[in-house]
Coordinates of C-alpha atoms in Angstrom, one line a residue:
X29 CA 0.0 0.0 0.0
X30 CA 3.0 2.3 0.5
X31 CA 3.4 2.4 -3.2
X32 CA -0.1 3.8 -3.6
X33 CA 1.1 6.8 -1.5
X34 CA 4.4 7.2 -3.4
X35 CA 2.7 6.9 -6.8
X36 CA -0.3 9.3 -6.2
X37 CA -0.5 12.5 -8.2
X38 CA -0.7 14.4 -4.9
X39 CA -1.1 13.8 -1.2
X40 CA -3.4 16.1 0.8
X41 CA -4.4 16.5 4.5
X42 CA -8.1 16.8 5.3
X43 CA -10.1 17.0 8.5
X44 CA -11.8 13.7 8.0
X45 CA -10.9 10.8 5.7
X46 CA -14.5 9.5 6.1
X47 CA -16.0 12.6 4.5
X48 CA -13.1 14.4 2.9
X49 CA -13.5 18.1 1.8
X50 CA -10.5 20.0 0.3
X51 CA -9.9 23.5 1.6
X52 CA -9.5 26.4 -0.9
X53 CA -5.7 26.6 -0.5
X54 CA -5.3 22.9 -1.1
X55 CA -7.8 22.9 -4.0
X56 CA -5.9 25.7 -5.7
X57 CA -2.6 23.9 -5.1
X58 CA -3.8 20.7 -6.6
X59 CA -5.5 22.1 -9.7
X60 CA -3.4 25.2 -10.5
X61 CA 0.0 24.4 -9.1
X62 CA 0.4 20.7 -9.3
X63 CA -1.9 20.6 -12.3
X64 CA -3.7 17.5 -11.1
X65 CA -6.2 16.4 -13.8
X66 CA -9.8 15.3 -13.3
X67 CA -9.9 11.7 -12.2
X68 CA -6.2 11.5 -11.3
X69 CA -5.5 9.4 -8.3
X70 CA -4.6 11.2 -5.1
X71 CA -4.2 10.2 -1.6
X72 CA -5.7 11.9 1.5
X73 CA -4.8 11.7 5.2
X74 CA -6.0 13.1 8.5
X75 CA -2.4 13.5 9.7
X76 CA -3.0 11.0 12.5
X77 CA -2.3 7.8 10.6
X78 CA -5.4 7.3 8.6
X79 CA -5.3 7.6 4.8
X80 CA -7.0 6.4 1.7
X81 CA -7.0 6.8 -2.1
X82 CA -9.3 9.2 -4.0
X83 CA -9.8 10.9 -7.2
X84 CA -10.7 14.5 -7.7
X85 CA -12.7 16.3 -10.4
X86 CA -12.1 19.6 -12.1
X87 CA -13.8 21.4 -9.2
X88 CA -11.7 19.7 -6.6
X89 CA -14.5 17.5 -5.3
X90 CA -13.2 14.3 -3.7
X91 CA -14.5 10.8 -4.6
X92 CA -13.0 8.0 -2.3
X93 CA -11.8 4.9 -4.2
X94 CA -10.4 2.7 -1.4
X95 CA -11.0 1.7 2.2
X96 CA -9.4 3.6 5.0
X97 CA -5.8 2.4 5.8
X98 CA -4.5 2.9 9.3
X99 CA -0.7 3.2 9.8
X100 CA 0.6 2.7 13.3
X101 CA 2.6 5.6 14.8
X102 CA 6.4 5.1 14.7
X103 CA 7.8 2.7 17.3
X104 CA 9.3 5.5 19.1
X105 CA 9.1 9.4 18.8
X106 CA 12.0 11.5 17.6
X107 CA 12.4 15.1 18.5
X108 CA 14.8 17.8 17.3
X109 CA 15.0 21.1 19.2
X110 CA 16.9 23.9 17.5
X111 CA 17.9 27.4 18.1
X112 CA 16.7 30.0 15.6
X113 CA 19.3 31.2 13.1
X114 CA 19.2 34.0 10.5
X115 CA 17.2 34.3 7.3
X116 CA 15.0 31.6 6.0
X117 CA 17.0 28.8 7.4
X118 CA 14.4 27.8 10.1
X119 CA 11.9 27.1 7.3
X120 CA 14.5 25.0 5.4
X121 CA 15.3 23.2 8.6
X122 CA 11.6 22.4 9.4
X123 CA 11.0 21.3 5.8
X124 CA 13.9 18.8 6.0
X125 CA 13.2 17.5 9.4
X126 CA 9.7 16.8 8.2
X127 CA 10.9 15.0 5.1
X128 CA 13.2 12.8 7.2
X129 CA 10.4 11.8 9.5
X130 CA 11.0 13.7 12.8
X131 CA 7.8 13.6 15.0
X132 CA 8.2 16.8 16.9
X133 CA 10.1 20.0 16.0
X134 CA 10.8 22.3 18.8
X135 CA 12.0 25.9 18.3
X136 CA 14.2 26.9 21.2
X137 CA 13.8 30.2 23.0
X138 CA 17.0 32.4 22.8
X139 CA 19.9 30.9 24.7
X140 CA 23.0 32.9 25.9
X141 CA 24.8 33.0 22.7
X142 CA 21.7 33.3 20.3
X143 CA 22.1 36.0 17.7
X144 CA 18.4 35.9 16.5
X145 CA 15.8 36.8 19.2
X146 CA 12.1 36.9 18.3
X147 CA 9.7 38.9 20.3
X148 CA 6.3 37.4 21.2
X149 CA 4.5 38.8 18.2
X150 CA 7.2 37.7 15.8
X151 CA 7.4 34.3 17.4
X152 CA 3.6 33.6 17.0
X153 CA 3.7 34.6 13.3
X154 CA 6.9 32.6 12.6
X155 CA 5.6 29.5 14.4
X156 CA 2.4 29.7 12.3
X157 CA 4.5 29.9 9.2
X158 CA 6.7 26.9 10.2
X159 CA 3.6 24.8 10.8
X160 CA 2.5 25.6 7.2
X161 CA 6.0 24.6 6.0
X162 CA 5.8 21.3 7.9
X163 CA 2.4 20.5 6.6
X164 CA 3.5 21.2 3.0
X165 CA 6.6 19.1 3.5
X166 CA 4.6 16.2 5.0
X167 CA 2.3 16.3 1.9
X168 CA 5.2 16.3 -0.5
X169 CA 6.9 13.5 1.3
X170 CA 3.7 11.4 1.7
X171 CA 3.6 11.3 5.4
X172 CA 0.4 10.2 7.1
X173 CA 1.4 11.4 10.5
X174 CA 1.9 15.2 10.8
X175 CA 4.8 16.3 12.8
X176 CA 4.1 18.6 15.7
X177 CA 5.8 22.0 15.6
X178 CA 5.8 23.2 19.2
X179 CA 5.6 26.8 20.4
X180 CA 8.9 28.4 21.3
X181 CA 10.2 26.5 24.3
X182 CA 13.1 27.1 26.6
X183 CA 15.9 24.5 26.6
X184 CA 15.1 23.7 30.3
X185 CA 11.5 22.8 29.4
X186 CA 12.5 20.1 26.8
X187 CA 12.6 16.8 28.6
X188 CA 15.2 14.0 28.2
X189 CA 17.3 16.2 25.9
X190 CA 20.7 15.2 24.6
X191 CA 22.8 18.2 23.7
X192 CA 24.7 18.2 20.4
X193 CA 28.4 18.8 21.2
X194 CA 31.7 17.8 19.7
X195 CA 32.7 16.1 23.0
X196 CA 29.6 13.8 23.2
X197 CA 29.2 10.2 22.4
X198 CA 28.1 9.0 19.0
X199 CA 24.3 9.0 18.5
X200 CA 22.7 5.6 19.0
X201 CA 19.1 4.2 19.4
X202 CA 18.9 5.6 23.0
X203 CA 19.0 9.2 21.9
X204 CA 15.5 10.3 20.8
X205 CA 15.6 14.0 21.6
X206 CA 18.6 16.1 20.4
X207 CA 18.9 19.9 21.0
X208 CA 21.0 22.0 18.5
X209 CA 22.5 25.3 19.7
X210 CA 22.8 28.6 17.9
X211 CA 25.8 29.7 15.8
X212 CA 27.9 30.1 18.9
X213 CA 26.8 26.9 20.5
X214 CA 25.4 26.3 24.0
X215 CA 27.4 27.5 27.1
X216 CA 28.9 24.9 29.5
X217 CA 26.0 25.6 31.9
X218 CA 23.3 25.0 29.2
X219 CA 25.1 21.8 28.2
X220 CA 25.2 20.5 31.7
X221 CA 21.4 20.9 32.0
X222 CA 20.9 18.3 29.4
X223 CA 20.6 14.5 29.9
X224 CA 23.9 14.0 28.2
X225 CA 25.9 15.1 25.1
X226 CA 26.0 13.5 21.7
X227 CA 28.4 14.0 18.9
X228 CA 27.3 14.5 15.2
X229 CA 30.8 13.9 13.8
X230 CA 34.3 15.3 13.8
X231 CA 33.6 18.4 11.6
X232 CA 32.1 21.7 12.6
X233 CA 28.6 21.9 11.3
X234 CA 26.3 24.9 10.7
X235 CA 23.3 24.9 13.0
X236 CA 20.9 23.8 10.3
X237 CA 23.2 21.1 9.1
X238 CA 23.6 19.8 12.7
X239 CA 19.8 19.5 13.0
X240 CA 19.5 17.5 9.8
X241 CA 22.5 15.3 10.8
X242 CA 20.9 14.5 14.2
X243 CA 17.6 13.7 12.5
X244 CA 19.2 11.4 9.9
X245 CA 21.2 9.5 12.6
X246 CA 18.2 9.1 14.9
X247 CA 15.9 8.1 12.0
X248 CA 18.4 5.5 10.8
X249 CA 18.4 3.8 14.2
X250 CA 14.6 3.8 14.3
X251 CA 14.3 2.3 10.9
X252 CA 16.7 -0.4 11.8
X253 CA 14.6 -1.2 14.8
X254 CA 17.8 -1.0 17.1

């Protein structure tokens, strides 16, 4: 059945797979951007593991063509928390973390060495945008479980966190939440507040690269069932 997801002309999230209705934005995206043709096969999902095959007509009306499939949630949850960096890199990071399969993405509140600092209004606006990015990336990558993009959270509030640090141990299956610092890294005090430290390799990584590296390593262990 996974091939049905991969081969569909598009994948869209809806409120209910039992009575699917496409919103205006998704309808426009399917018909005007992706150029999905009438009667093309698409898949829909509620973002909580349920999905099914459908076809759409020229007015974006949905006709279901298969039973509902229920995918179990991943065997364990993976979380990446990262500090905000300059420019559009947070959007790129969220997009890639979603494609890799991370379950929760946490935007960290400014730490001691943070360069970028969002005020409350900007934070709310940016988090909303990042949730849109995650949703779009989940549709593109054919996920049926939407990742959670949490509100801005302090490092101390993230539970069972392993801090990415060059002096850490290699990532293994026991590491399921990794925090990535800002451009200047975390202070020694911030590092000591974590559950431990993990290394992402011998080279110095940009913050967004570190987030992706952590995600790939954790996802690899989960996929192996280690």
